[in-house]
Amino acid sequence: MHFHVPHPHFQHTALFSHVSDVMNVVLILLGLLVALLAAGGYTVHD
């Protein structure tokens, strides 16, 4: 089956935007996790 998409650029942009939002959330969560591990590690070592 061959589909002809009317606005591929718009859909690609929307998808890219969604992925970008997800990546931002993931990076924030990773940053918090690293900060917690660093704080916990320093507390344990100190």
mmCIF file as Biopython writes it, N, C-alpha, C and O atoms, coordinates in Angstrom:
data_model
#
loop_
_atom_site.group_PDB
_atom_site.id
_atom_site.type_symbol
_atom_site.label_atom_id
_atom_site.label_alt_id
_atom_site.label_comp_id
_atom_site.label_asym_id
_atom_site.label_entity_id
_atom_site.label_seq_id
_atom_site.pdbx_PDB_ins_code
_atom_site.Cartn_x
_atom_site.Cartn_y
_atom_site.Cartn_z
_atom_site.occupancy
_atom_site.B_iso_or_equiv
_atom_site.auth_seq_id
_atom_site.auth_asym_id
_atom_site.pdbx_PDB_model_num
ATOM 1   N N  . MET A ? 1  ? 0.857  -1.194 0.000  1.0 0.0 1  A 1 
ATOM 2   C CA . MET A ? 1  ? 0.000  0.000  0.000  1.0 0.0 1  A 1 
ATOM 3   C C  . MET A ? 1  ? 0.895  1.245  0.000  1.0 0.0 1  A 1 
ATOM 4   O O  . MET A ? 1  ? 1.850  1.347  0.769  1.0 0.0 1  A 1 
ATOM 5   N N  . HIS A ? 2  ? 0.558  2.178  -0.877 1.0 0.0 2  A 1 
ATOM 6   C CA . HIS A ? 2  ? 1.351  3.405  -0.963 1.0 0.0 2  A 1 
ATOM 7   C C  . HIS A ? 2  ? 0.492  4.589  -0.542 1.0 0.0 2  A 1 
ATOM 8   O O  . HIS A ? 2  ? -0.546 4.860  -1.146 1.0 0.0 2  A 1 
ATOM 9   N N  . PHE A ? 3  ? 0.930  5.289  0.491  1.0 0.0 3  A 1 
ATOM 10  C CA . PHE A ? 3  ? 0.179  6.443  0.978  1.0 0.0 3  A 1 
ATOM 11  C C  . PHE A ? 3  ? 0.854  7.738  0.538  1.0 0.0 3  A 1 
ATOM 12  O O  . PHE A ? 3  ? 2.076  7.873  0.599  1.0 0.0 3  A 1 
ATOM 13  N N  . HIS A ? 4  ? 0.038  8.678  0.098  1.0 0.0 4  A 1 
ATOM 14  C CA . HIS A ? 4  ? 0.573  9.984  -0.288 1.0 0.0 4  A 1 
ATOM 15  C C  . HIS A ? 4  ? 0.203  10.982 0.801  1.0 0.0 4  A 1 
ATOM 16  O O  . HIS A ? 4  ? -0.957 11.373 0.929  1.0 0.0 4  A 1 
ATOM 17  N N  . VAL A ? 5  ? 1.194  11.388 1.583  1.0 0.0 5  A 1 
ATOM 18  C CA . VAL A ? 5  ? 0.941  12.307 2.693  1.0 0.0 5  A 1 
ATOM 19  C C  . VAL A ? 5  ? 0.882  13.740 2.178  1.0 0.0 5  A 1 
ATOM 20  O O  . VAL A ? 5  ? 1.806  14.190 1.500  1.0 0.0 5  A 1 
ATOM 21  N N  . PRO A ? 6  ? -0.199 14.466 2.493  1.0 0.0 6  A 1 
ATOM 22  C CA . PRO A ? 6  ? -0.381 15.843 2.010  1.0 0.0 6  A 1 
ATOM 23  C C  . PRO A ? 6  ? 0.694  16.794 2.532  1.0 0.0 6  A 1 
ATOM 24  O O  . PRO A ? 6  ? 1.242  17.590 1.770  1.0 0.0 6  A 1 
ATOM 25  N N  . HIS A ? 7  ? 0.997  16.714 3.828  1.0 0.0 7  A 1 
ATOM 26  C CA . HIS A ? 7  ? 1.954  17.656 4.412  1.0 0.0 7  A 1 
ATOM 27  C C  . HIS A ? 7  ? 3.014  16.896 5.223  1.0 0.0 7  A 1 
ATOM 28  O O  . HIS A ? 7  ? 2.962  16.889 6.453  1.0 0.0 7  A 1 
ATOM 29  N N  . PRO A ? 8  ? 3.958  16.268 4.553  1.0 0.0 8  A 1 
ATOM 30  C CA . PRO A ? 8  ? 4.980  15.488 5.264  1.0 0.0 8  A 1 
ATOM 31  C C  . PRO A ? 8  ? 5.880  16.363 6.135  1.0 0.0 8  A 1 
ATOM 32  O O  . PRO A ? 8  ? 6.311  15.945 7.210  1.0 0.0 8  A 1 
ATOM 33  N N  . HIS A ? 9  ? 6.160  17.586 5.663  1.0 0.0 9  A 1 
ATOM 34  C CA . HIS A ? 9  ? 7.042  18.469 6.427  1.0 0.0 9  A 1 
ATOM 35  C C  . HIS A ? 9  ? 6.397  18.848 7.762  1.0 0.0 9  A 1 
ATOM 36  O O  . HIS A ? 9  ? 7.061  18.873 8.798  1.0 0.0 9  A 1 
ATOM 37  N N  . PHE A ? 10 ? 5.109  19.139 7.723  1.0 0.0 10 A 1 
ATOM 38  C CA . PHE A ? 10 ? 4.405  19.523 8.948  1.0 0.0 10 A 1 
ATOM 39  C C  . PHE A ? 10 ? 4.408  18.363 9.949  1.0 0.0 10 A 1 
ATOM 40  O O  . PHE A ? 10 ? 4.662  18.557 11.137 1.0 0.0 10 A 1 
ATOM 41  N N  . GLN A ? 11 ? 4.122  17.155 9.450  1.0 0.0 11 A 1 
ATOM 42  C CA . GLN A ? 11 ? 4.085  15.989 10.337 1.0 0.0 11 A 1 
ATOM 43  C C  . GLN A ? 11 ? 5.478  15.697 10.895 1.0 0.0 11 A 1 
ATOM 44  O O  . GLN A ? 11 ? 5.626  15.353 12.068 1.0 0.0 11 A 1 
ATOM 45  N N  . HIS A ? 12 ? 6.492  15.836 10.047 1.0 0.0 12 A 1 
ATOM 46  C CA . HIS A ? 12 ? 7.860  15.589 10.504 1.0 0.0 12 A 1 
ATOM 47  C C  . HIS A ? 12 ? 8.244  16.607 11.585 1.0 0.0 12 A 1 
ATOM 48  O O  . HIS A ? 12 ? 8.883  16.257 12.577 1.0 0.0 12 A 1 
ATOM 49  N N  . THR A ? 13 ? 7.849  17.859 11.384 1.0 0.0 13 A 1 
ATOM 50  C CA . THR A ? 13 ? 8.158  18.908 12.353 1.0 0.0 13 A 1 
ATOM 51  C C  . THR A ? 13 ? 7.453  18.633 13.677 1.0 0.0 13 A 1 
ATOM 52  O O  . THR A ? 13 ? 8.037  18.808 14.747 1.0 0.0 13 A 1 
ATOM 53  N N  . ALA A ? 14 ? 6.187  18.199 13.601 1.0 0.0 14 A 1 
ATOM 54  C CA . ALA A ? 14 ? 5.424  17.906 14.813 1.0 0.0 14 A 1 
ATOM 55  C C  . ALA A ? 14 ? 6.063  16.735 15.561 1.0 0.0 14 A 1 
ATOM 56  O O  . ALA A ? 14 ? 6.176  16.755 16.787 1.0 0.0 14 A 1 
ATOM 57  N N  . LEU A ? 15 ? 6.475  15.722 14.811 1.0 0.0 15 A 1 
ATOM 58  C CA . LEU A ? 15 ? 7.106  14.551 15.426 1.0 0.0 15 A 1 
ATOM 59  C C  . LEU A ? 15 ? 8.430  14.949 16.069 1.0 0.0 15 A 1 
ATOM 60  O O  . LEU A ? 15 ? 8.737  14.543 17.190 1.0 0.0 15 A 1 
ATOM 61  N N  . PHE A ? 16 ? 9.210  15.749 15.343 1.0 0.0 16 A 1 
ATOM 62  C CA . PHE A ? 16 ? 10.504 16.198 15.856 1.0 0.0 16 A 1 
ATOM 63  C C  . PHE A ? 16 ? 10.305 17.018 17.133 1.0 0.0 16 A 1 
ATOM 64  O O  . PHE A ? 16 ? 11.071 16.885 18.087 1.0 0.0 16 A 1 
ATOM 65  N N  . SER A ? 17 ? 9.278  17.863 17.145 1.0 0.0 17 A 1 
ATOM 66  C CA . SER A ? 17 ? 8.995  18.695 18.309 1.0 0.0 17 A 1 
ATOM 67  C C  . SER A ? 17 ? 8.646  17.815 19.502 1.0 0.0 17 A 1 
ATOM 68  O O  . SER A ? 17 ? 9.095  18.068 20.620 1.0 0.0 17 A 1 
ATOM 69  N N  . HIS A ? 18 ? 7.831  16.765 19.258 1.0 0.0 18 A 1 
ATOM 70  C CA . HIS A ? 18 ? 7.431  15.856 20.331 1.0 0.0 18 A 1 
ATOM 71  C C  . HIS A ? 18 ? 8.657  15.133 20.891 1.0 0.0 18 A 1 
ATOM 72  O O  . HIS A ? 18 ? 8.820  15.020 22.106 1.0 0.0 18 A 1 
ATOM 73  N N  . VAL A ? 19 ? 9.513  14.648 19.995 1.0 0.0 19 A 1 
ATOM 74  C CA . VAL A ? 19 ? 10.726 13.947 20.423 1.0 0.0 19 A 1 
ATOM 75  C C  . VAL A ? 19 ? 11.626 14.894 21.208 1.0 0.0 19 A 1 
ATOM 76  O O  . VAL A ? 19 ? 12.233 14.501 22.204 1.0 0.0 19 A 1 
ATOM 77  N N  . SER A ? 20 ? 11.708 16.145 20.753 1.0 0.0 20 A 1 
ATOM 78  C CA . SER A ? 20 ? 12.536 17.139 21.429 1.0 0.0 20 A 1 
ATOM 79  C C  . SER A ? 20 ? 12.033 17.368 22.850 1.0 0.0 20 A 1 
ATOM 80  O O  . SER A ? 20 ? 12.827 17.462 23.786 1.0 0.0 20 A 1 
ATOM 81  N N  . ASP A ? 21 ? 10.697 17.460 23.012 1.0 0.0 21 A 1 
ATOM 82  C CA . ASP A ? 21 ? 10.120 17.668 24.344 1.0 0.0 21 A 1 
ATOM 83  C C  . ASP A ? 21 ? 10.454 16.484 25.244 1.0 0.0 21 A 1 
ATOM 84  O O  . ASP A ? 21 ? 10.824 16.662 26.404 1.0 0.0 21 A 1 
ATOM 85  N N  . VAL A ? 22 ? 10.322 15.275 24.701 1.0 0.0 22 A 1 
ATOM 86  C CA . VAL A ? 22 ? 10.608 14.069 25.487 1.0 0.0 22 A 1 
ATOM 87  C C  . VAL A ? 22 ? 12.080 14.048 25.896 1.0 0.0 22 A 1 
ATOM 88  O O  . VAL A ? 22 ? 12.409 13.719 27.036 1.0 0.0 22 A 1 
ATOM 89  N N  . MET A ? 23 ? 12.966 14.403 24.957 1.0 0.0 23 A 1 
ATOM 90  C CA . MET A ? 23 ? 14.395 14.408 25.260 1.0 0.0 23 A 1 
ATOM 91  C C  . MET A ? 23 ? 14.719 15.428 26.347 1.0 0.0 23 A 1 
ATOM 92  O O  . MET A ? 23 ? 15.570 15.179 27.202 1.0 0.0 23 A 1 
ATOM 93  N N  . ASN A ? 24 ? 14.036 16.584 26.315 1.0 0.0 24 A 1 
ATOM 94  C CA . ASN A ? 24 ? 14.268 17.607 27.342 1.0 0.0 24 A 1 
ATOM 95  C C  . ASN A ? 24 ? 13.898 17.062 28.714 1.0 0.0 24 A 1 
ATOM 96  O O  . ASN A ? 24 ? 14.631 17.263 29.682 1.0 0.0 24 A 1 
ATOM 97  N N  . VAL A ? 25 ? 12.760 16.372 28.801 1.0 0.0 25 A 1 
ATOM 98  C CA . VAL A ? 25 ? 12.314 15.799 30.074 1.0 0.0 25 A 1 
ATOM 99  C C  . VAL A ? 25 ? 13.306 14.738 30.545 1.0 0.0 25 A 1 
ATOM 100 O O  . VAL A ? 25 ? 13.657 14.685 31.724 1.0 0.0 25 A 1 
ATOM 101 N N  . VAL A ? 26 ? 13.756 13.891 29.611 1.0 0.0 26 A 1 
ATOM 102 C CA . VAL A ? 26 ? 14.708 12.828 29.962 1.0 0.0 26 A 1 
ATOM 103 C C  . VAL A ? 26 ? 16.017 13.430 30.479 1.0 0.0 26 A 1 
ATOM 104 O O  . VAL A ? 26 ? 16.584 12.955 31.462 1.0 0.0 26 A 1 
ATOM 105 N N  . LEU A ? 27 ? 16.488 14.483 29.802 1.0 0.0 27 A 1 
ATOM 106 C CA . LEU A ? 27 ? 17.739 15.122 30.228 1.0 0.0 27 A 1 
ATOM 107 C C  . LEU A ? 27 ? 17.590 15.728 31.617 1.0 0.0 27 A 1 
ATOM 108 O O  . LEU A ? 27 ? 18.506 15.643 32.435 1.0 0.0 27 A 1 
ATOM 109 N N  . ILE A ? 28 ? 16.431 16.341 31.889 1.0 0.0 28 A 1 
ATOM 110 C CA . ILE A ? 28 ? 16.188 16.939 33.206 1.0 0.0 28 A 1 
ATOM 111 C C  . ILE A ? 28 ? 16.187 15.850 34.277 1.0 0.0 28 A 1 
ATOM 112 O O  . ILE A ? 28 ? 16.793 16.013 35.336 1.0 0.0 28 A 1 
ATOM 113 N N  . LEU A ? 29 ? 15.499 14.731 33.996 1.0 0.0 29 A 1 
ATOM 114 C CA . LEU A ? 29 ? 15.434 13.630 34.961 1.0 0.0 29 A 1 
ATOM 115 C C  . LEU A ? 29 ? 16.826 13.041 35.194 1.0 0.0 29 A 1 
ATOM 116 O O  . LEU A ? 29 ? 17.191 12.729 36.328 1.0 0.0 29 A 1 
ATOM 117 N N  . LEU A ? 30 ? 17.597 12.890 34.118 1.0 0.0 30 A 1 
ATOM 118 C CA . LEU A ? 30 ? 18.961 12.358 34.257 1.0 0.0 30 A 1 
ATOM 119 C C  . LEU A ? 30 ? 19.807 13.316 35.093 1.0 0.0 30 A 1 
ATOM 120 O O  . LEU A ? 30 ? 20.608 12.887 35.923 1.0 0.0 30 A 1 
ATOM 121 N N  . GLY A ? 31 ? 19.623 14.611 34.866 1.0 0.0 31 A 1 
ATOM 122 C CA . GLY A ? 31 ? 20.378 15.604 35.620 1.0 0.0 31 A 1 
ATOM 123 C C  . GLY A ? 31 ? 20.054 15.519 37.106 1.0 0.0 31 A 1 
ATOM 124 O O  . GLY A ? 31 ? 20.952 15.586 37.946 1.0 0.0 31 A 1 
ATOM 125 N N  . LEU A ? 32 ? 18.775 15.371 37.430 1.0 0.0 32 A 1 
ATOM 126 C CA . LEU A ? 32 ? 18.364 15.253 38.828 1.0 0.0 32 A 1 
ATOM 127 C C  . LEU A ? 32 ? 18.918 13.972 39.442 1.0 0.0 32 A 1 
ATOM 128 O O  . LEU A ? 32 ? 19.380 13.972 40.583 1.0 0.0 32 A 1 
ATOM 129 N N  . LEU A ? 33 ? 18.867 12.873 38.673 1.0 0.0 33 A 1 
ATOM 130 C CA . LEU A ? 33 ? 19.365 11.591 39.169 1.0 0.0 33 A 1 
ATOM 131 C C  . LEU A ? 33 ? 20.859 11.672 39.461 1.0 0.0 33 A 1 
ATOM 132 O O  . LEU A ? 33 ? 21.323 11.203 40.500 1.0 0.0 33 A 1 
ATOM 133 N N  . VAL A ? 34 ? 21.607 12.272 38.536 1.0 0.0 34 A 1 
ATOM 134 C CA . VAL A ? 34 ? 23.056 12.426 38.722 1.0 0.0 34 A 1 
ATOM 135 C C  . VAL A ? 34 ? 23.339 13.300 39.942 1.0 0.0 34 A 1 
ATOM 136 O O  . VAL A ? 34 ? 24.249 13.012 40.719 1.0 0.0 34 A 1 
ATOM 137 N N  . ALA A ? 35 ? 22.556 14.367 40.107 1.0 0.0 35 A 1 
ATOM 138 C CA . ALA A ? 35 ? 22.753 15.263 41.250 1.0 0.0 35 A 1 
ATOM 139 C C  . ALA A ? 35 ? 22.491 14.520 42.560 1.0 0.0 35 A 1 
ATOM 140 O O  . ALA A ? 35 ? 23.234 14.676 43.529 1.0 0.0 35 A 1 
ATOM 141 N N  . LEU A ? 36 ? 21.429 13.710 42.583 1.0 0.0 36 A 1 
ATOM 142 C CA . LEU A ? 36 ? 21.102 12.947 43.791 1.0 0.0 36 A 1 
ATOM 143 C C  . LEU A ? 36 ? 22.187 11.917 44.086 1.0 0.0 36 A 1 
ATOM 144 O O  . LEU A ? 36 ? 22.593 11.747 45.235 1.0 0.0 36 A 1 
ATOM 145 N N  . LEU A ? 37 ? 22.657 11.228 43.040 1.0 0.0 37 A 1 
ATOM 146 C CA . LEU A ? 37 ? 23.711 10.224 43.231 1.0 0.0 37 A 1 
ATOM 147 C C  . LEU A ? 37 ? 24.994 10.891 43.715 1.0 0.0 37 A 1 
ATOM 148 O O  . LEU A ? 37 ? 25.686 10.359 44.583 1.0 0.0 37 A 1 
ATOM 149 N N  . ALA A ? 38 ? 25.310 12.057 43.152 1.0 0.0 38 A 1 
ATOM 150 C CA . ALA A ? 38 ? 26.518 12.776 43.552 1.0 0.0 38 A 1 
ATOM 151 C C  . ALA A ? 38 ? 26.405 13.201 45.014 1.0 0.0 38 A 1 
ATOM 152 O O  . ALA A ? 38 ? 27.344 13.028 45.790 1.0 0.0 38 A 1 
ATOM 153 N N  . ALA A ? 39 ? 25.252 13.758 45.387 1.0 0.0 39 A 1 
ATOM 154 C CA . ALA A ? 39 ? 25.042 14.204 46.764 1.0 0.0 39 A 1 
ATOM 155 C C  . ALA A ? 39 ? 25.102 13.003 47.711 1.0 0.0 39 A 1 
ATOM 156 O O  . ALA A ? 39 ? 25.723 13.071 48.772 1.0 0.0 39 A 1 
ATOM 157 N N  . GLY A ? 40 ? 24.452 11.909 47.320 1.0 0.0 40 A 1 
ATOM 158 C CA . GLY A ? 40 ? 24.454 10.707 48.150 1.0 0.0 40 A 1 
ATOM 159 C C  . GLY A ? 40 ? 25.854 10.121 48.255 1.0 0.0 40 A 1 
ATOM 160 O O  . GLY A ? 40 ? 26.267 9.667  49.322 1.0 0.0 40 A 1 
ATOM 161 N N  . GLY A ? 41 ? 26.586 10.135 47.139 1.0 0.0 41 A 1 
ATOM 162 C CA . GLY A ? 41 ? 27.944 9.595  47.132 1.0 0.0 41 A 1 
ATOM 163 C C  . GLY A ? 41 ? 28.854 10.403 48.040 1.0 0.0 41 A 1 
ATOM 164 O O  . GLY A ? 41 ? 29.641 9.842  48.803 1.0 0.0 41 A 1 
ATOM 165 N N  . TYR A ? 42 ? 28.744 11.732 47.954 1.0 0.0 42 A 1 
ATOM 166 C CA . TYR A ? 42 ? 29.575 12.590 48.802 1.0 0.0 42 A 1 
ATOM 167 C C  . TYR A ? 42 ? 29.222 12.382 50.273 1.0 0.0 42 A 1 
ATOM 168 O O  . TYR A ? 42 ? 30.095 12.375 51.140 1.0 0.0 42 A 1 
ATOM 169 N N  . THR A ? 43 ? 27.919 12.211 50.537 1.0 0.0 43 A 1 
ATOM 170 C CA . THR A ? 43 ? 27.483 12.016 51.921 1.0 0.0 43 A 1 
ATOM 171 C C  . THR A ? 43 ? 28.046 10.709 52.466 1.0 0.0 43 A 1 
ATOM 172 O O  . THR A ? 43 ? 28.511 10.658 53.605 1.0 0.0 43 A 1 
ATOM 173 N N  . VAL A ? 44 ? 28.006 9.642  51.651 1.0 0.0 44 A 1 
ATOM 174 C CA . VAL A ? 44 ? 28.500 8.335  52.087 1.0 0.0 44 A 1 
ATOM 175 C C  . VAL A ? 44 ? 30.012 8.370  52.285 1.0 0.0 44 A 1 
ATOM 176 O O  . VAL A ? 44 ? 30.524 7.815  53.257 1.0 0.0 44 A 1 
ATOM 177 N N  . HIS A ? 45 ? 30.724 9.017  51.373 1.0 0.0 45 A 1 
ATOM 178 C CA . HIS A ? 45 ? 32.178 9.061  51.454 1.0 0.0 45 A 1 
ATOM 179 C C  . HIS A ? 45 ? 32.661 9.988  52.564 1.0 0.0 45 A 1 
ATOM 180 O O  . HIS A ? 45 ? 33.755 9.811  53.100 1.0 0.0 45 A 1 
ATOM 181 N N  . ASP A ? 46 ? 31.839 10.976 52.905 1.0 0.0 46 A 1 
ATOM 182 C CA . ASP A ? 46 ? 32.269 11.959 53.890 1.0 0.0 46 A 1 
ATOM 183 C C  . ASP A ? 46 ? 31.989 11.551 55.318 1.0 0.0 46 A 1 
ATOM 184 O O  . ASP A ? 46 ? 32.305 12.295 56.247 1.0 0.0 46 A 1 
#
